[in-house]
CSV table of C-alpha atoms and ligand atoms in Angstrom, one decimal:
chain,number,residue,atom,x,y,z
F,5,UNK,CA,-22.7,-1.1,-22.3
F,6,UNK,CA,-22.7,-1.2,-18.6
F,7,UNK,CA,-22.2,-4.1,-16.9
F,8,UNK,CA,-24.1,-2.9,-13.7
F,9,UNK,CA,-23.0,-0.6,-10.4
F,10,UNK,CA,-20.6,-1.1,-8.4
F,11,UNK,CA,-20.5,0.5,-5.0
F,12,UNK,CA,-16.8,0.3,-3.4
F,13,UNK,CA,-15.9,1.1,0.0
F,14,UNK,CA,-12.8,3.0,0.3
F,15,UNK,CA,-10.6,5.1,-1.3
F,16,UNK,CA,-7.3,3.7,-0.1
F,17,UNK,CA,-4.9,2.7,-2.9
F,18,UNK,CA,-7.0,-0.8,-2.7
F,19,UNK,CA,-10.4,0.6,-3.3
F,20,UNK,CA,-8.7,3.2,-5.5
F,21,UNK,CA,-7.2,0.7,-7.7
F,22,UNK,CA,-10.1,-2.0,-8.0
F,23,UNK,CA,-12.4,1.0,-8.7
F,24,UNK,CA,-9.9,2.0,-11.9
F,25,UNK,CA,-10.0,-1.6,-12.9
F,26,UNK,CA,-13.9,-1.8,-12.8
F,27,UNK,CA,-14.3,1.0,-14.6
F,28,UNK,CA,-12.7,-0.7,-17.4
F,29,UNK,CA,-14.3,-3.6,-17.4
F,30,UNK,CA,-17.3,-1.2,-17.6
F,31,UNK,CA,-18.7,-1.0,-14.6
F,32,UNK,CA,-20.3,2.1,-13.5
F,33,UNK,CA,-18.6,3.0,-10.0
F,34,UNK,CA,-19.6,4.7,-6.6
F,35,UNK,CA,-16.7,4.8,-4.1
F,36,UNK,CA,-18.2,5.7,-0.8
F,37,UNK,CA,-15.6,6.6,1.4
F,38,UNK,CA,-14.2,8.7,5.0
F,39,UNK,CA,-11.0,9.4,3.6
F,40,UNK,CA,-10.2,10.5,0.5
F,41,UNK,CA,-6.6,11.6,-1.3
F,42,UNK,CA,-5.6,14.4,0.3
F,43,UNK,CA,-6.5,14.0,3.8
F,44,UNK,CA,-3.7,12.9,6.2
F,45,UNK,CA,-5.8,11.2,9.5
F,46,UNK,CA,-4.3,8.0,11.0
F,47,UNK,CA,-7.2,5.9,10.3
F,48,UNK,CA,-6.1,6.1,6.7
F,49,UNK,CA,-2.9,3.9,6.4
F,50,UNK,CA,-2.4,4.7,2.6
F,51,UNK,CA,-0.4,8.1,2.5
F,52,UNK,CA,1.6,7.2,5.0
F,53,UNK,CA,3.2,4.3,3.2
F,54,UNK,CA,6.7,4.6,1.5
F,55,UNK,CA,6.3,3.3,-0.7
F,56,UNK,CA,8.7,0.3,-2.2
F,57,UNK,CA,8.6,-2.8,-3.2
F,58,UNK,CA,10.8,-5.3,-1.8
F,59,UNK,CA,10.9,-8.9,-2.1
F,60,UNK,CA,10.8,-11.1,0.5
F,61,UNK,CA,11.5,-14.8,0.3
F,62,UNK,CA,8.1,-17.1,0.1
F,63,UNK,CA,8.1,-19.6,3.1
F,64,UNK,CA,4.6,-21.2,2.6
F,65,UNK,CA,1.4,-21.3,0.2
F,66,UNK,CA,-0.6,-18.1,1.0
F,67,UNK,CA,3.0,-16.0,0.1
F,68,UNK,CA,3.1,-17.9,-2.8
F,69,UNK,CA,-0.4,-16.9,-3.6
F,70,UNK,CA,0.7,-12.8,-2.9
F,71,UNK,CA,3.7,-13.3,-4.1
F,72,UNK,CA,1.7,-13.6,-7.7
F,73,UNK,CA,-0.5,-10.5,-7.0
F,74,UNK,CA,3.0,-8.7,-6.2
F,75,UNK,CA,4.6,-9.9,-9.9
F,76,UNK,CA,1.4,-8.6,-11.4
F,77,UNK,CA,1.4,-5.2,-9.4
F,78,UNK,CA,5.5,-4.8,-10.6
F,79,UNK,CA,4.9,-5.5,-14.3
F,80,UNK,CA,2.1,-2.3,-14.2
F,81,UNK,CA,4.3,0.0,-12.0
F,82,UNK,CA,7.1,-0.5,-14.6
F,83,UNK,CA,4.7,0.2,-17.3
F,84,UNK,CA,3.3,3.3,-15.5
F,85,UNK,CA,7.0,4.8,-14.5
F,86,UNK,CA,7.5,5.3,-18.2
F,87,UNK,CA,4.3,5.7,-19.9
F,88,UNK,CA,2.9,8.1,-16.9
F,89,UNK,CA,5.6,10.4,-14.8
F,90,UNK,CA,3.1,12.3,-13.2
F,91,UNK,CA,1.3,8.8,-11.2
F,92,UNK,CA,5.1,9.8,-9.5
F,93,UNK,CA,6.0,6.3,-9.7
F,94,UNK,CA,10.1,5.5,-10.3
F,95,UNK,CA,12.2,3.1,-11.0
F,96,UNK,CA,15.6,2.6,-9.0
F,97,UNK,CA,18.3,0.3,-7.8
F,98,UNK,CA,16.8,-1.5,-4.4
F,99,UNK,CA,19.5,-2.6,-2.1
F,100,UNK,CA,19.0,-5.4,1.0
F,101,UNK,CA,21.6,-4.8,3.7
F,102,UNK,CA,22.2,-7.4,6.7
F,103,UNK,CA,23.9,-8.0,9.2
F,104,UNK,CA,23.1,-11.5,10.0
F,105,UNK,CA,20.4,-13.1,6.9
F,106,UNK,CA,18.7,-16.1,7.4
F,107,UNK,CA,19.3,-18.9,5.5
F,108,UNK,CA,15.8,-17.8,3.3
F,109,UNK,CA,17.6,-15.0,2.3
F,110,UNK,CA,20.9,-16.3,1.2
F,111,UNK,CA,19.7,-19.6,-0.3
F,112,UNK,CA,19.2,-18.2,-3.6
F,113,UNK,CA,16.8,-20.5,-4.7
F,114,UNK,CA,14.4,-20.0,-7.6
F,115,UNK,CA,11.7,-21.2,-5.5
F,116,UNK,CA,12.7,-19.4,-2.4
F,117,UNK,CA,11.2,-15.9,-4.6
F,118,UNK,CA,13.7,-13.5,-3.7
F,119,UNK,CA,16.3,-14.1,-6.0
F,120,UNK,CA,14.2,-14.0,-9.1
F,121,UNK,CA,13.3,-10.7,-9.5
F,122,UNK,CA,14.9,-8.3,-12.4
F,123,UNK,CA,18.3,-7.0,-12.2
F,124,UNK,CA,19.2,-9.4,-9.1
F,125,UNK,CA,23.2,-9.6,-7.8
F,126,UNK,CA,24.6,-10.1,-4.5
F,127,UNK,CA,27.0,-7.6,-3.6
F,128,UNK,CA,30.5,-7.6,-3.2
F,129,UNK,CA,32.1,-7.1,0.3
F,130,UNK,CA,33.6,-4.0,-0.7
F,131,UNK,CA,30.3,-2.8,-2.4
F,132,UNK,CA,29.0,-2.8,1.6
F,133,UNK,CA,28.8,-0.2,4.0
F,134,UNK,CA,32.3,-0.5,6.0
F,135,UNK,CA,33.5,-2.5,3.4
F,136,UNK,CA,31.9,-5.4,5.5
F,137,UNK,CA,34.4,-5.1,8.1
F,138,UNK,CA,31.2,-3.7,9.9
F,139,UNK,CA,28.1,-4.9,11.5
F,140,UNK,CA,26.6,-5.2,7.9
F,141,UNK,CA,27.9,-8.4,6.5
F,142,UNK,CA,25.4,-9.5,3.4
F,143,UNK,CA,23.9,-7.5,0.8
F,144,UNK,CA,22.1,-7.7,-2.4
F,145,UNK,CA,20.3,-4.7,-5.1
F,146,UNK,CA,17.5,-5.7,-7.1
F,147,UNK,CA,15.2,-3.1,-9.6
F,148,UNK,CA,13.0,-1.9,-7.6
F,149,UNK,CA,10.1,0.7,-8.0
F,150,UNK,CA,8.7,3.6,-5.6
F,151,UNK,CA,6.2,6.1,-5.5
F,152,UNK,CA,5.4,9.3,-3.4
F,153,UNK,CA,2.0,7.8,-2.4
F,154,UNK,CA,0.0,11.0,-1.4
F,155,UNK,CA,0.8,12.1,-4.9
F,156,UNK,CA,0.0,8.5,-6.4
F,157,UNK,CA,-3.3,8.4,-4.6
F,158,UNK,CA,-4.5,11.9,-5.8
F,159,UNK,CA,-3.3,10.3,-9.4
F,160,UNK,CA,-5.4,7.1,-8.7
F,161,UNK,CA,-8.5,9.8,-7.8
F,162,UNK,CA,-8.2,11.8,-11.3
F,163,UNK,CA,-8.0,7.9,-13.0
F,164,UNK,CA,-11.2,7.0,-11.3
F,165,UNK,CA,-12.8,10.3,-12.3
F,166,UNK,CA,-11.4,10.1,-16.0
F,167,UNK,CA,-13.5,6.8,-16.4
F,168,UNK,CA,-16.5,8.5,-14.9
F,169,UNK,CA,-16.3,6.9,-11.9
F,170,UNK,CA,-17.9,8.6,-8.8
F,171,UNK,CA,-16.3,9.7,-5.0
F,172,UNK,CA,-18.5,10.2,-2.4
F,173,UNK,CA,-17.3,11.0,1.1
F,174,UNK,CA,-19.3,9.3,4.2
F,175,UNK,CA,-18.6,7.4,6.9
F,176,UNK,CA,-20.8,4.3,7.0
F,177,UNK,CA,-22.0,2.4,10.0
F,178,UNK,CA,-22.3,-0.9,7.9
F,179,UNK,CA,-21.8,-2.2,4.6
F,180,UNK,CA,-25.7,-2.2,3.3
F,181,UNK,CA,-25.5,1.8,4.6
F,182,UNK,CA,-23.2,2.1,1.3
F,183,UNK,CA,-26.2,1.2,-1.2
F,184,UNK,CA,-28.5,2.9,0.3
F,185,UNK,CA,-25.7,6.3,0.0
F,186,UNK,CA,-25.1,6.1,-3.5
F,187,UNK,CA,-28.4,5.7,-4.6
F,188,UNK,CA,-29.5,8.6,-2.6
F,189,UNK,CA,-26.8,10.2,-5.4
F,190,UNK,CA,-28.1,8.2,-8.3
F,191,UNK,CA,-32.4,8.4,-8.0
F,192,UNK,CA,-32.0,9.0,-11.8
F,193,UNK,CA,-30.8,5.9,-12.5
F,194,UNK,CA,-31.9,2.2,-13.2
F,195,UNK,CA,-28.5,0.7,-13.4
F,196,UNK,CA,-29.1,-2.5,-10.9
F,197,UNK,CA,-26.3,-3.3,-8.3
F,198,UNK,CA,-24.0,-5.8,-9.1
F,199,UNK,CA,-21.6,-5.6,-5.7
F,200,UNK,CA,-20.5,-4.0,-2.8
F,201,UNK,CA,-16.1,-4.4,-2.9
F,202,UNK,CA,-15.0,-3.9,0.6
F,203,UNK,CA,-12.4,-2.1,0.7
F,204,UNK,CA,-11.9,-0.2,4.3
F,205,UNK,CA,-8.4,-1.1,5.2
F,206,UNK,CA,-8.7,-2.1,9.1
F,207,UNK,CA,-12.5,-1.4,8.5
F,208,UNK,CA,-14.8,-2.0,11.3
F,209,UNK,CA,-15.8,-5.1,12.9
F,210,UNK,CA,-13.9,-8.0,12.2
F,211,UNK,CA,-12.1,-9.4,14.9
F,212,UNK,CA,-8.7,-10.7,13.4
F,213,UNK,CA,-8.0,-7.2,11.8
F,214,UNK,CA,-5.3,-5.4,13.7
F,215,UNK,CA,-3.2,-1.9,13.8
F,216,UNK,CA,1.3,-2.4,13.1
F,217,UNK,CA,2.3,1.1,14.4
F,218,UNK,CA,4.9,2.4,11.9
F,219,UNK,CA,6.7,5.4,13.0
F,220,UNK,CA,8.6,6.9,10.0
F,221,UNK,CA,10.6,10.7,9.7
F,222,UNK,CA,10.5,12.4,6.5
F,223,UNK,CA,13.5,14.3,5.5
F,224,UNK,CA,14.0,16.8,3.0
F,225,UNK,CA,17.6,15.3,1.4
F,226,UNK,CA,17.5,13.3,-1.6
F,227,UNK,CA,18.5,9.7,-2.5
F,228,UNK,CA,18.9,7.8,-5.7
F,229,UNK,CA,17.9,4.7,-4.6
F,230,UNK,CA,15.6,2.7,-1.8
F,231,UNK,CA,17.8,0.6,0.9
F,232,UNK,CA,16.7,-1.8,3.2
F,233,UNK,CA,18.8,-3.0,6.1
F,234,UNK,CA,18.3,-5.7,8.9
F,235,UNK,CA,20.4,-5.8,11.9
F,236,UNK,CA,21.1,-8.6,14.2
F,237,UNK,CA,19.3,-7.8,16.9
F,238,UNK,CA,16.0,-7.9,14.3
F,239,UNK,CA,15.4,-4.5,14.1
F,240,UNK,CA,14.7,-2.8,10.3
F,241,UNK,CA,15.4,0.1,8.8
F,242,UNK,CA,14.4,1.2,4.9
F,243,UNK,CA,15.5,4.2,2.9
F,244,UNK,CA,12.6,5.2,0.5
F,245,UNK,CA,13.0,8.5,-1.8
F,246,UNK,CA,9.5,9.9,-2.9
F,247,UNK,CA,9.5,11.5,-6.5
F,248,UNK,CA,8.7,14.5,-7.8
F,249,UNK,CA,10.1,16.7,-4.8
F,250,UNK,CA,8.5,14.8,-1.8
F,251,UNK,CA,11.8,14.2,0.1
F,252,UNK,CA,12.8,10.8,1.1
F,253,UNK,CA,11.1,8.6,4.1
F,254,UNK,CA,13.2,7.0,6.5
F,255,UNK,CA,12.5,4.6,9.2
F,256,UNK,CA,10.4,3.0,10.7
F,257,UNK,CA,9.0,0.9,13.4
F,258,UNK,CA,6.5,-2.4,13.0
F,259,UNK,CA,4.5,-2.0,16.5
F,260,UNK,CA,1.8,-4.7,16.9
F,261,UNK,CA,-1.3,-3.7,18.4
F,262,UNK,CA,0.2,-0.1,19.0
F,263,UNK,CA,-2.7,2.6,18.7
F,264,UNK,CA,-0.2,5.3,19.9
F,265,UNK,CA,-0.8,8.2,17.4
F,266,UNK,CA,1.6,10.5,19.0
F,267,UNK,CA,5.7,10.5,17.5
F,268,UNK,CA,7.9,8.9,20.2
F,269,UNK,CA,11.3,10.7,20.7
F,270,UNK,CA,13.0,8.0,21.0
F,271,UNK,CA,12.7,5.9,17.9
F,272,UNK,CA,13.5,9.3,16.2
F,273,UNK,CA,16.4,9.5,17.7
F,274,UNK,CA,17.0,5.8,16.6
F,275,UNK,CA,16.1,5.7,12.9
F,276,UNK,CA,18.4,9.0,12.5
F,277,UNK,CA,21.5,7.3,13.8
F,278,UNK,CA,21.1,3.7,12.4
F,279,UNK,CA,20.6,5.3,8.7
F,280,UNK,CA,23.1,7.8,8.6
F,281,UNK,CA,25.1,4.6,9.2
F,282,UNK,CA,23.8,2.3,6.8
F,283,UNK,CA,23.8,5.0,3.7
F,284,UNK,CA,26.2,7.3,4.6
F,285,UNK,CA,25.8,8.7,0.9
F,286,UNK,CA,22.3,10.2,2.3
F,287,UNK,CA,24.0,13.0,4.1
F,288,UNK,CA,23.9,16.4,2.4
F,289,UNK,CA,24.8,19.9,3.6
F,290,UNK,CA,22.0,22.3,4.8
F,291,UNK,CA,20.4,23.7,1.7
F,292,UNK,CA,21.3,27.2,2.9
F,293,UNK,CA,25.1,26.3,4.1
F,294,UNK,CA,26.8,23.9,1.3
F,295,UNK,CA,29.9,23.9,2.8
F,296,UNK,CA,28.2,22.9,6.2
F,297,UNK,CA,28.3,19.5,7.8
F,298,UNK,CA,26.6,16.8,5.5
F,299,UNK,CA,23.9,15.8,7.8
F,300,UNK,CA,20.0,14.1,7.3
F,301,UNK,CA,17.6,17.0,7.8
F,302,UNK,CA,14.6,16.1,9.5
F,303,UNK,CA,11.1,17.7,8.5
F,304,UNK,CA,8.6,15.9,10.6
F,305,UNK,CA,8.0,12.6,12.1
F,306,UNK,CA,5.3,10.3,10.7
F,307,UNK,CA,2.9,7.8,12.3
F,308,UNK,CA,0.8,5.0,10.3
F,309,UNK,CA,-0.7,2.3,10.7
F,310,UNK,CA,-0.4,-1.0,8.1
F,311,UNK,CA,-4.1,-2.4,8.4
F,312,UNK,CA,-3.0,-6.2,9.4
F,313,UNK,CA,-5.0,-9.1,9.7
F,314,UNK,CA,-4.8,-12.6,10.9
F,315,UNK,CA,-4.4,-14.5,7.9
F,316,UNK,CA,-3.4,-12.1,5.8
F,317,UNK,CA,-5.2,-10.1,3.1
F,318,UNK,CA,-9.0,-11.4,3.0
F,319,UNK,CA,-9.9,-11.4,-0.7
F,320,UNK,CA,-12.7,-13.5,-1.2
F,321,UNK,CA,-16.8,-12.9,-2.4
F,322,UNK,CA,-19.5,-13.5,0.2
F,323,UNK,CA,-22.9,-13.6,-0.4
F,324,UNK,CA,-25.4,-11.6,1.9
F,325,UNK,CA,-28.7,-10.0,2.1
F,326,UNK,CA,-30.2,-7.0,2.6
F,327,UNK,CA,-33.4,-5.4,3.2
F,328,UNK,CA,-34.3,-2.7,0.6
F,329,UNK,CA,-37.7,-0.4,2.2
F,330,UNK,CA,-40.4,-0.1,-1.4
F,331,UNK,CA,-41.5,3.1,-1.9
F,332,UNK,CA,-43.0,5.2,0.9
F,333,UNK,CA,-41.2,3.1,3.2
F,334,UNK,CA,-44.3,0.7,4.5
F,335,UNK,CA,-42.9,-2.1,2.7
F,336,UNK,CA,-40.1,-3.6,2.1
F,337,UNK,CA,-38.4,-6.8,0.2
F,338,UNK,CA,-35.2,-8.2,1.0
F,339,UNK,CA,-32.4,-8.5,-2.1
F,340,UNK,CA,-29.3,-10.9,-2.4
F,341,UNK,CA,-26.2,-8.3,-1.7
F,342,UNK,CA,-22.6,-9.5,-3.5
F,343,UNK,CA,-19.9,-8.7,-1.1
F,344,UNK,CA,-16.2,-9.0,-2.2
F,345,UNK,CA,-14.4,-8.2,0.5
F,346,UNK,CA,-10.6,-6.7,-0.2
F,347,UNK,CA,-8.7,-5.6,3.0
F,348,UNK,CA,-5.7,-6.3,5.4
F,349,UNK,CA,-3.3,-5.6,3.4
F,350,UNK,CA,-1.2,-4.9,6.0
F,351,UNK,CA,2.5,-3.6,5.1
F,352,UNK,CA,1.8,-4.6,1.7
F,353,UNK,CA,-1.2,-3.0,0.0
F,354,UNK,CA,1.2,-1.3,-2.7
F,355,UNK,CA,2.9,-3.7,-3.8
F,356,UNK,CA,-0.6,-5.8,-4.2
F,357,UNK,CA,-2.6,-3.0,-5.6
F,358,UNK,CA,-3.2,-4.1,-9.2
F,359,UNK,CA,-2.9,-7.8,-8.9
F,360,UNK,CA,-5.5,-7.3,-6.5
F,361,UNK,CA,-7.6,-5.5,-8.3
F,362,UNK,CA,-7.4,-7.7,-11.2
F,363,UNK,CA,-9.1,-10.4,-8.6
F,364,UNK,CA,-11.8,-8.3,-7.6
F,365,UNK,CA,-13.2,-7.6,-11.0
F,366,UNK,CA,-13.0,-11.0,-11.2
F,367,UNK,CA,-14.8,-12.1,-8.2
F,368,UNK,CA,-17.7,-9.1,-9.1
F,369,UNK,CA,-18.1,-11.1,-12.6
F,370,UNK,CA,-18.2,-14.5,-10.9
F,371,UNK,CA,-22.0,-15.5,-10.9
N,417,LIG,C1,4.3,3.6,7.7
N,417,LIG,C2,3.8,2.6,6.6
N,417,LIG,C3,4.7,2.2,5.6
N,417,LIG,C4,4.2,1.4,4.5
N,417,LIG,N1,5.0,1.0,3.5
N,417,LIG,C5,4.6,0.3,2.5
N,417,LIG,C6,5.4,-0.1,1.4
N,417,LIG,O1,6.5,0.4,1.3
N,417,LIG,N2,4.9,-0.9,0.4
N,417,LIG,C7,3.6,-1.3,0.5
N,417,LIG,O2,3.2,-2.0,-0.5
N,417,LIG,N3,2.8,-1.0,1.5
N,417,LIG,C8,3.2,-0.2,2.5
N,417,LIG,N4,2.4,0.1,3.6
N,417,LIG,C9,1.1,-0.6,3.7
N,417,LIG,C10,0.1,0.2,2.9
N,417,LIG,O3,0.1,1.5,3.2
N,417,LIG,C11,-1.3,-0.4,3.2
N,417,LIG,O4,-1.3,-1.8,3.1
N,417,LIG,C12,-2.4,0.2,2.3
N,417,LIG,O5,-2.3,1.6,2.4
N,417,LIG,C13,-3.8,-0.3,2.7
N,417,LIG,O6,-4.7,0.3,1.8
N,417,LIG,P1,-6.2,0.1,2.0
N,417,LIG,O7,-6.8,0.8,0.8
N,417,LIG,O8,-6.6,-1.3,2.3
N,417,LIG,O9,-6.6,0.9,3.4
N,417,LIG,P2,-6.6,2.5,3.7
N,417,LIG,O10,-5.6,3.3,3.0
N,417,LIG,O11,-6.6,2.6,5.2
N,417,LIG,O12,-8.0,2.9,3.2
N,417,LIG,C14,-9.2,2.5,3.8
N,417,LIG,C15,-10.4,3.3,3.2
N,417,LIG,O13,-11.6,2.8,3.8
N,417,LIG,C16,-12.3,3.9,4.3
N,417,LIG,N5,-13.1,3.5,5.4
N,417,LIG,C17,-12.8,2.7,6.5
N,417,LIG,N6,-13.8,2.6,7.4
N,417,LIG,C18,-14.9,3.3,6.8
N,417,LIG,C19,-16.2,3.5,7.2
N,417,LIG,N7,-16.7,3.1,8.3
N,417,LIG,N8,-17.0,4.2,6.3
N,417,LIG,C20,-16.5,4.7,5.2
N,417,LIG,N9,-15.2,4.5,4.8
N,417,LIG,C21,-14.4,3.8,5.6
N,417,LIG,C22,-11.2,4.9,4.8
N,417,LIG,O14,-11.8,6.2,5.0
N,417,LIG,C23,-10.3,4.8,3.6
N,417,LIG,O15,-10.8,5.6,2.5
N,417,LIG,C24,2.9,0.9,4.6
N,417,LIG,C25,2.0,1.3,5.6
N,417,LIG,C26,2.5,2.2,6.6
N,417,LIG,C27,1.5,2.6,7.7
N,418,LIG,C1,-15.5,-5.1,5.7
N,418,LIG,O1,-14.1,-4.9,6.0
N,418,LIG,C2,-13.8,-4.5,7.3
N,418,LIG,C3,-12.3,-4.3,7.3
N,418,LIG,O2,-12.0,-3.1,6.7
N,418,LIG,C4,-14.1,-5.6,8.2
N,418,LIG,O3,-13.8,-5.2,9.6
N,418,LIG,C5,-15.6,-5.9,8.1
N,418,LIG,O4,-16.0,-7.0,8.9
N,418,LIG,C6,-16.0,-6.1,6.7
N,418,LIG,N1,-17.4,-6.2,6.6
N,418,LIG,C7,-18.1,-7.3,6.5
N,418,LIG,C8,-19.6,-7.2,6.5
N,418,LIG,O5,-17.6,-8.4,6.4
């Protein structure tokens, strides 16, 4: 039996991935949406994304907290990399290079989070680029998992449509707009509304959400495996292959506050250079010369933006109200409206995609 609508606003892999978990906690499910799978518009930060996973060390509570959601996300993505190939999800080896780590890094402590995950080593000097008689002096690999995510979110779609869930593309002016949408596509039914998941990535409206400019280049040669690499002078680069033929994604800058759409020239020109040196083993000859220089072969830059927030990914239930017109429009009764609000994921909405979804069908069954 149905456990009531749910209207969810989004189809990022956030509101894609709450709106598969609803549905099987029998909800029946509207996503009302401006971008859907497929469509490649910068206001949409999820097909731009890599994307990885990669640990990072836990320095205070509300990591701790994410740093759950991110173990939960990583036990399903194994699960779906061999029960589903087509979702284009993979296991490989990750690998962390640095020149310089800070202490968080090479402390190695269980509570510190980064060491702990599965097939954890710290590499050998000769295992690193230059033999570490280069810049790169520290390195570890870790099992890590990627997907090609303009291929995963089309997946996520066709999971949402197998559990009868519905997708309806419009752009909203305000959250209460969404039920008043959906119904429009429902008159037949009496199924009341339950919630409202806000899910709009940088969304409208809230003052602490914020764009990170991330300027990435994807490149037709292949890799085996996704590398990370921090220099001294604090800049990062990442290596991440995307299955099932998508090429592999190189980069990438973390602007703040950038709204620059257009590819800069320059940080090309700098990702190219600084990750031909950190994984020489990417360099292959042109596809139509194999005895040609072993070079990376650029397709086309990439510009996204991570939908950041002060404070970090808001995941909580509010309670509002909404005024709902009777019929014929002369009267009208106002109705308690469950919001649970699911954005600013920031660079991180992957790897918190199903531990966050868990939480919001828990927060829409919370009284
Ligand atoms: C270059 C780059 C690399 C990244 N790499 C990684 C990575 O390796 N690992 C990782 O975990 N994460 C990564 N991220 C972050 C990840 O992409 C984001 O955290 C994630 O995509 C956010 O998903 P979302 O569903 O919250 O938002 P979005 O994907 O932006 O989706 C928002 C949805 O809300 C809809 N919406 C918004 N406003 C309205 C409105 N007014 N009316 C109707 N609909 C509306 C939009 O149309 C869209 O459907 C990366 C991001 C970028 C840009
Ligand atoms: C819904 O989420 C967006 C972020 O995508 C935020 O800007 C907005 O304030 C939220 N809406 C409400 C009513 O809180």
């Amino acid at each position: 039996m149905s456990q009531g609508r749910v209207i969810v606003i989004g189809a990022g892999v956030i509101g894609l991935t709450s709106a598969v978990r609803l549905l099987e906690a029998n909800y029946d499910v509207t996503i009302v949406a401006r971008d859907l799978p497929g469509d490649l518009t910068i206001e949409y930060a999820s097909p731009w994304a890599g994307a990885h996973f990669r640990p990072l060390p836990v320095t205070n509570a509300a990591e701790a907290l994410e740093q759950n959601l991110i173990r939960e996300t990583y036990a399903e993505f194994e699960k779906l990399a061999s029960s589903d190939p087509s979702s284009s999800v993979r296991i490989v080896p990750g690998i962390e290079y640095f020149d310089s780590p800070s202490k968080s890094y090479t402390d190695l402590k269980e509570e510190a989070g980064f060491c702990t995950w599965p097939e954890f080593r710290v590499l050998a000097q000769d295992e690193l680029p230059g033999k570490g008689a280069g810049p790169i002096k520290w390195g570890a690999t870790y099992r890590s998992w990627v997907l090609n995510s303009p291929v995963y979110l089309s997946w996520l779609q066709r999971q949402v449509e197998l559990r009868g869930g519905r997708v309806i593309r419009h752009t909203l002016s305000a959250i209460p707009e969404a039920v008043f949408i959906a119904s429009e596509q429902l008159k037949e039914s009496q199924l009341e509304f339950v919630a409202v998941v806000n899910a709009s990535g940088i969304g409208f409206g809230d003052p602490a959400s914020f764009p990170s400019r991330g300027q990435f280049l994807l490149i037709s040669n292949p890799c085996d495996a996704t590398v990370s690499y921090q220099t001294a002078d604090g800049e990062a680069f990442v290596i991440i292959p995307r299955p099932l033929s998508g090429g592999t994604l190189i980069g990438g800058t973390k602007e703040v506050n950038s709204w620059n759409p257009t590819p800069s020239e320059e940080s090309t020109a700098g990702i190219l250079e600084n990750v031909a040196k950190m994984y020489p083993k990417l360099l292959t000859a042109p596809s139509n010369d194999p005895n040609g220089e072993p070079a990376l072969h650029l397709l086309y830059p990439t510009v996204g933006r991570r939908p950041m927030r002060k404070g970090g990914l808001r995941l909580e239930k509010e309670i509002s109200s909404i005024v709902l017109p009777q019929s014929g429009g002369f009267k009208s009764k106002t109705k308690e409206l469950k919001i649970v609000h699911c954005y600013g994921a920031g660079g991180s909405g992957y790897k918190l995609s199903w531990g966050a979804a868990r939480r919001v069908v828990e927060l829409v069954g919370e009284p």
